[in-house]
PDB file of C-alpha atoms in Angstrom:
ATOM      1  CA  GLN A   1      27.042  -9.881  -7.383  1.00  0.00           C
ATOM      2  CA  VAL A   2      24.426  -8.190  -9.808  1.00  0.00           C
ATOM      3  CA  GLN A   3      23.286  -4.757  -8.809  1.00  0.00           C
ATOM      4  CA  LEU A   4      20.374  -2.739 -10.030  1.00  0.00           C
ATOM      5  CA  GLN A   5      19.580   1.172  -9.981  1.00  0.00           C
ATOM      6  CA  GLU A   6      16.273   2.718 -10.864  1.00  0.00           C
ATOM      7  CA  SER A   7      16.355   6.284 -12.423  1.00  0.00           C
ATOM      8  CA  GLY A   8      13.627   8.417 -13.783  1.00  0.00           C
ATOM      9  CA  PRO A   9      11.314  11.260 -12.700  1.00  0.00           C
ATOM     10  CA  GLY A  10       9.909  11.600  -9.180  1.00  0.00           C
ATOM     11  CA  LEU A  11       6.807  13.379 -10.276  1.00  0.00           C
ATOM     12  CA  VAL A  12       4.614  12.950 -13.280  1.00  0.00           C
ATOM     13  CA  LYS A  13       1.379  14.546 -14.331  1.00  0.00           C
ATOM     14  CA  PRO A  14      -1.841  12.809 -14.691  1.00  0.00           C
ATOM     15  CA  SER A  15      -2.159  11.412 -18.207  1.00  0.00           C
ATOM     16  CA  GLN A  16       1.351  11.730 -18.997  1.00  0.00           C
ATOM     17  CA  THR A  17       3.714   8.754 -19.507  1.00  0.00           C
ATOM     18  CA  LEU A  18       6.032   7.359 -16.824  1.00  0.00           C
ATOM     19  CA  SER A  19       9.433   6.403 -18.036  1.00  0.00           C
ATOM     20  CA  LEU A  20      11.937   4.400 -15.742  1.00  0.00           C
ATOM     21  CA  ALA A  21      15.187   2.933 -16.409  1.00  0.00           C
ATOM     22  CA  CYS A  22      16.970   0.192 -14.440  1.00  0.00           C
ATOM     23  CA  SER A  23      20.791   0.280 -15.021  1.00  0.00           C
ATOM     24  CA  VAL A  24      22.322  -3.234 -14.257  1.00  0.00           C
ATOM     25  CA  SER A  25      25.980  -3.935 -13.030  1.00  0.00           C
ATOM     26  CA  GLY A  26      27.802  -6.903 -12.362  1.00  0.00           C
ATOM     27  CA  GLY A  27      26.193  -9.277 -15.097  1.00  0.00           C
ATOM     28  CA  SER A  28      24.737  -8.673 -18.530  1.00  0.00           C
ATOM     29  CA  ILE A  29      21.094  -8.490 -19.075  1.00  0.00           C
ATOM     30  CA  THR A  30      21.479 -11.143 -21.925  1.00  0.00           C
ATOM     31  CA  ILE A  31      22.907 -13.858 -19.649  1.00  0.00           C
ATOM     32  CA  SER A  32      20.755 -17.170 -19.823  1.00  0.00           C
ATOM     33  CA  TYR A  33      18.357 -17.501 -18.064  1.00  0.00           C
ATOM     34  CA  TYR A  34      18.159 -14.044 -16.253  1.00  0.00           C
ATOM     35  CA  ALA A  35      14.864 -12.226 -16.190  1.00  0.00           C
ATOM     36  CA  TRP A  36      14.342  -8.598 -15.353  1.00  0.00           C
ATOM     37  CA  HIS A  37      11.197  -7.473 -13.598  1.00  0.00           C
ATOM     38  CA  TRP A  38       9.405  -4.498 -12.698  1.00  0.00           C
ATOM     39  CA  ILE A  39       7.415  -4.222  -9.650  1.00  0.00           C
ATOM     40  CA  ARG A  40       5.747  -1.546  -7.591  1.00  0.00           C
ATOM     41  CA  GLN A  41       4.334  -0.961  -4.236  1.00  0.00           C
ATOM     42  CA  PRO A  42       1.645   1.658  -3.764  1.00  0.00           C
ATOM     43  CA  PRO A  43       1.368   3.301  -0.332  1.00  0.00           C
ATOM     44  CA  GLY A  44      -0.257   0.990   2.125  1.00  0.00           C
ATOM     45  CA  LYS A  45      -0.429  -1.707  -0.306  1.00  0.00           C
ATOM     46  CA  GLY A  46       1.417  -4.811  -1.268  1.00  0.00           C
ATOM     47  CA  LEU A  47       3.703  -5.337  -4.055  1.00  0.00           C
ATOM     48  CA  GLU A  48       2.280  -5.302  -7.682  1.00  0.00           C
ATOM     49  CA  TRP A  49       4.091  -7.243 -10.279  1.00  0.00           C
ATOM     50  CA  MET A  50       3.784  -5.376 -13.404  1.00  0.00           C
ATOM     51  CA  GLY A  51       5.990  -7.174 -16.136  1.00  0.00           C
ATOM     52  CA  VAL A  52       9.158  -8.769 -17.004  1.00  0.00           C
ATOM     53  CA  ILE A  53      11.699  -8.763 -20.018  1.00  0.00           C
ATOM     54  CA  ALA A  54      13.566 -12.200 -20.340  1.00  0.00           C
ATOM     55  CA  TYR A  55      17.508 -12.540 -21.232  1.00  0.00           C
ATOM     56  CA  ASP A  56      16.210 -13.089 -24.755  1.00  0.00           C
ATOM     57  CA  GLY A  57      14.144  -9.954 -25.170  1.00  0.00           C
ATOM     58  CA  SER A  58      10.877 -11.814 -24.613  1.00  0.00           C
ATOM     59  CA  THR A  59       8.256  -9.705 -22.522  1.00  0.00           C
ATOM     60  CA  TYR A  60       5.248 -10.654 -20.451  1.00  0.00           C
ATOM     61  CA  TYR A  61       2.971  -8.212 -18.640  1.00  0.00           C
ATOM     62  CA  SER A  62       0.446  -8.524 -16.019  1.00  0.00           C
ATOM     63  CA  PRO A  63      -3.201  -8.160 -17.281  1.00  0.00           C
ATOM     64  CA  SER A  64      -3.615  -5.344 -14.770  1.00  0.00           C
ATOM     65  CA  PHE A  65      -1.125  -3.165 -16.773  1.00  0.00           C
ATOM     66  CA  LYS A  66      -0.657  -4.970 -20.094  1.00  0.00           C
ATOM     67  CA  SER A  67      -2.695  -2.158 -22.041  1.00  0.00           C
ATOM     68  CA  ARG A  68      -0.585   0.750 -21.031  1.00  0.00           C
ATOM     69  CA  THR A  69       2.676  -1.013 -20.318  1.00  0.00           C
ATOM     70  CA  SER A  70       5.666  -1.525 -22.298  1.00  0.00           C
ATOM     71  CA  ILE A  71       9.258  -2.819 -21.116  1.00  0.00           C
ATOM     72  CA  SER A  72      12.258  -2.680 -23.536  1.00  0.00           C
ATOM     73  CA  ARG A  73      15.831  -2.822 -23.075  1.00  0.00           C
ATOM     74  CA  ASP A  74      19.173  -1.462 -24.343  1.00  0.00           C
ATOM     75  CA  THR A  75      21.812  -4.063 -24.344  1.00  0.00           C
ATOM     76  CA  SER A  76      24.451  -1.642 -25.349  1.00  0.00           C
ATOM     77  CA  LYS A  77      23.799   0.351 -21.974  1.00  0.00           C
ATOM     78  CA  ASN A  78      22.999  -2.957 -19.926  1.00  0.00           C
ATOM     79  CA  GLN A  79      19.660  -1.558 -18.971  1.00  0.00           C
ATOM     80  CA  PHE A  80      16.056  -2.130 -19.446  1.00  0.00           C
ATOM     81  CA  SER A  81      13.145   0.462 -19.008  1.00  0.00           C
ATOM     82  CA  LEU A  82       9.443   0.622 -18.302  1.00  0.00           C
ATOM     83  CA  GLN A  83       6.940   2.843 -19.967  1.00  0.00           C
ATOM     84  CA  LEU A  84       3.645   3.341 -18.074  1.00  0.00           C
ATOM     85  CA  ASN A  85       1.028   5.688 -20.207  1.00  0.00           C
ATOM     86  CA  SER A  86      -1.811   7.423 -19.157  1.00  0.00           C
ATOM     87  CA  VAL A  87      -0.901   7.636 -15.397  1.00  0.00           C
ATOM     88  CA  THR A  88      -3.192   8.637 -12.718  1.00  0.00           C
ATOM     89  CA  PRO A  89      -2.756   9.283  -9.045  1.00  0.00           C
ATOM     90  CA  GLU A  90      -3.320   5.577  -8.402  1.00  0.00           C
ATOM     91  CA  ASP A  91      -0.027   4.993 -10.092  1.00  0.00           C
ATOM     92  CA  THR A  92       1.644   6.655  -7.258  1.00  0.00           C
ATOM     93  CA  ALA A  93       4.027   3.969  -5.731  1.00  0.00           C
ATOM     94  CA  VAL A  94       7.614   3.022  -5.042  1.00  0.00           C
ATOM     95  CA  TYR A  95       8.806   1.418  -8.315  1.00  0.00           C
ATOM     96  CA  TYR A  96      11.412  -1.510  -8.085  1.00  0.00           C
ATOM     97  CA  CYS A  97      13.534  -3.291 -10.706  1.00  0.00           C
ATOM     98  CA  ALA A  98      14.600  -6.783  -9.849  1.00  0.00           C
ATOM     99  CA  ARG A  99      16.160  -9.845 -10.973  1.00  0.00           C
ATOM    100  CA  SER A 100      15.224 -13.609 -11.045  1.00  0.00           C
ATOM    101  CA  ASP A 101      17.028 -16.728 -12.171  1.00  0.00           C
ATOM    102  CA  GLY A 102      14.757 -18.117 -14.695  1.00  0.00           C
ATOM    103  CA  LEU A 103      11.522 -16.824 -15.782  1.00  0.00           C
ATOM    104  CA  ARG A 104       8.774 -15.781 -13.065  1.00  0.00           C
ATOM    105  CA  VAL A 105       5.516 -14.356 -14.077  1.00  0.00           C
ATOM    106  CA  GLY A 106       3.181 -12.619 -11.457  1.00  0.00           C
ATOM    107  CA  VAL A 107       5.279 -13.479  -8.426  1.00  0.00           C
ATOM    108  CA  VAL A 108       5.067 -10.851  -5.546  1.00  0.00           C
ATOM    109  CA  ASN A 109       6.978 -12.931  -3.013  1.00  0.00           C
ATOM    110  CA  LYS A 110      10.213 -11.105  -2.516  1.00  0.00           C
ATOM    111  CA  SER A 111      12.254 -14.334  -1.751  1.00  0.00           C
ATOM    112  CA  GLU A 112      11.736 -15.429  -5.445  1.00  0.00           C
ATOM    113  CA  TYR A 113      13.916 -12.626  -6.578  1.00  0.00           C
ATOM    114  CA  GLU A 114      17.740 -12.643  -6.175  1.00  0.00           C
ATOM    115  CA  ASP A 115      18.469  -8.836  -6.733  1.00  0.00           C
ATOM    116  CA  TRP A 116      16.475  -5.868  -6.136  1.00  0.00           C
ATOM    117  CA  GLY A 117      17.095  -2.110  -6.935  1.00  0.00           C
ATOM    118  CA  GLN A 118      16.749   0.172  -3.913  1.00  0.00           C
ATOM    119  CA  GLY A 119      13.328   1.490  -5.531  1.00  0.00           C
ATOM    120  CA  ILE A 120      12.455   4.952  -6.887  1.00  0.00           C
ATOM    121  CA  GLN A 121       9.389   6.985  -5.420  1.00  0.00           C
ATOM    122  CA  VAL A 122       7.175   8.153  -8.138  1.00  0.00           C
ATOM    123  CA  THR A 123       4.290  10.492  -7.529  1.00  0.00           C
ATOM    124  CA  VAL A 124       1.571  11.327 -10.001  1.00  0.00           C
ATOM    125  CA  SER A 125       0.079  14.628  -9.229  1.00  0.00           C
ATOM    126  CA  SER A 126      -0.769  18.029 -10.891  1.00  0.00           C
TER     127      SER A 126
END
């Protein structure tokens, strides 16, 4: 079974860059046709799909985040990462990484994903 674990700072100041990593075990991030997602849930709101990096390294982003989001990977560490620039308090959320079999874009239905990390709380505050 594939396991995912998010890591990164729990507190970020406004205007700074949020950087999170997702470490993957139990399967390579280059396996066809796995896809690796970042999804978040602000307090009191539903899930928000942010973007995905596919097994071949191709990336897709939500229009809501595209201008300030970058997803990359380090195959030597079997992990993928999220960078969110110019954060504001509205970016306070629990951030999740997740895996899907096959490419999913914009999906917020939990059942569409095979594996999830436990989530990491990120607060944006000065």
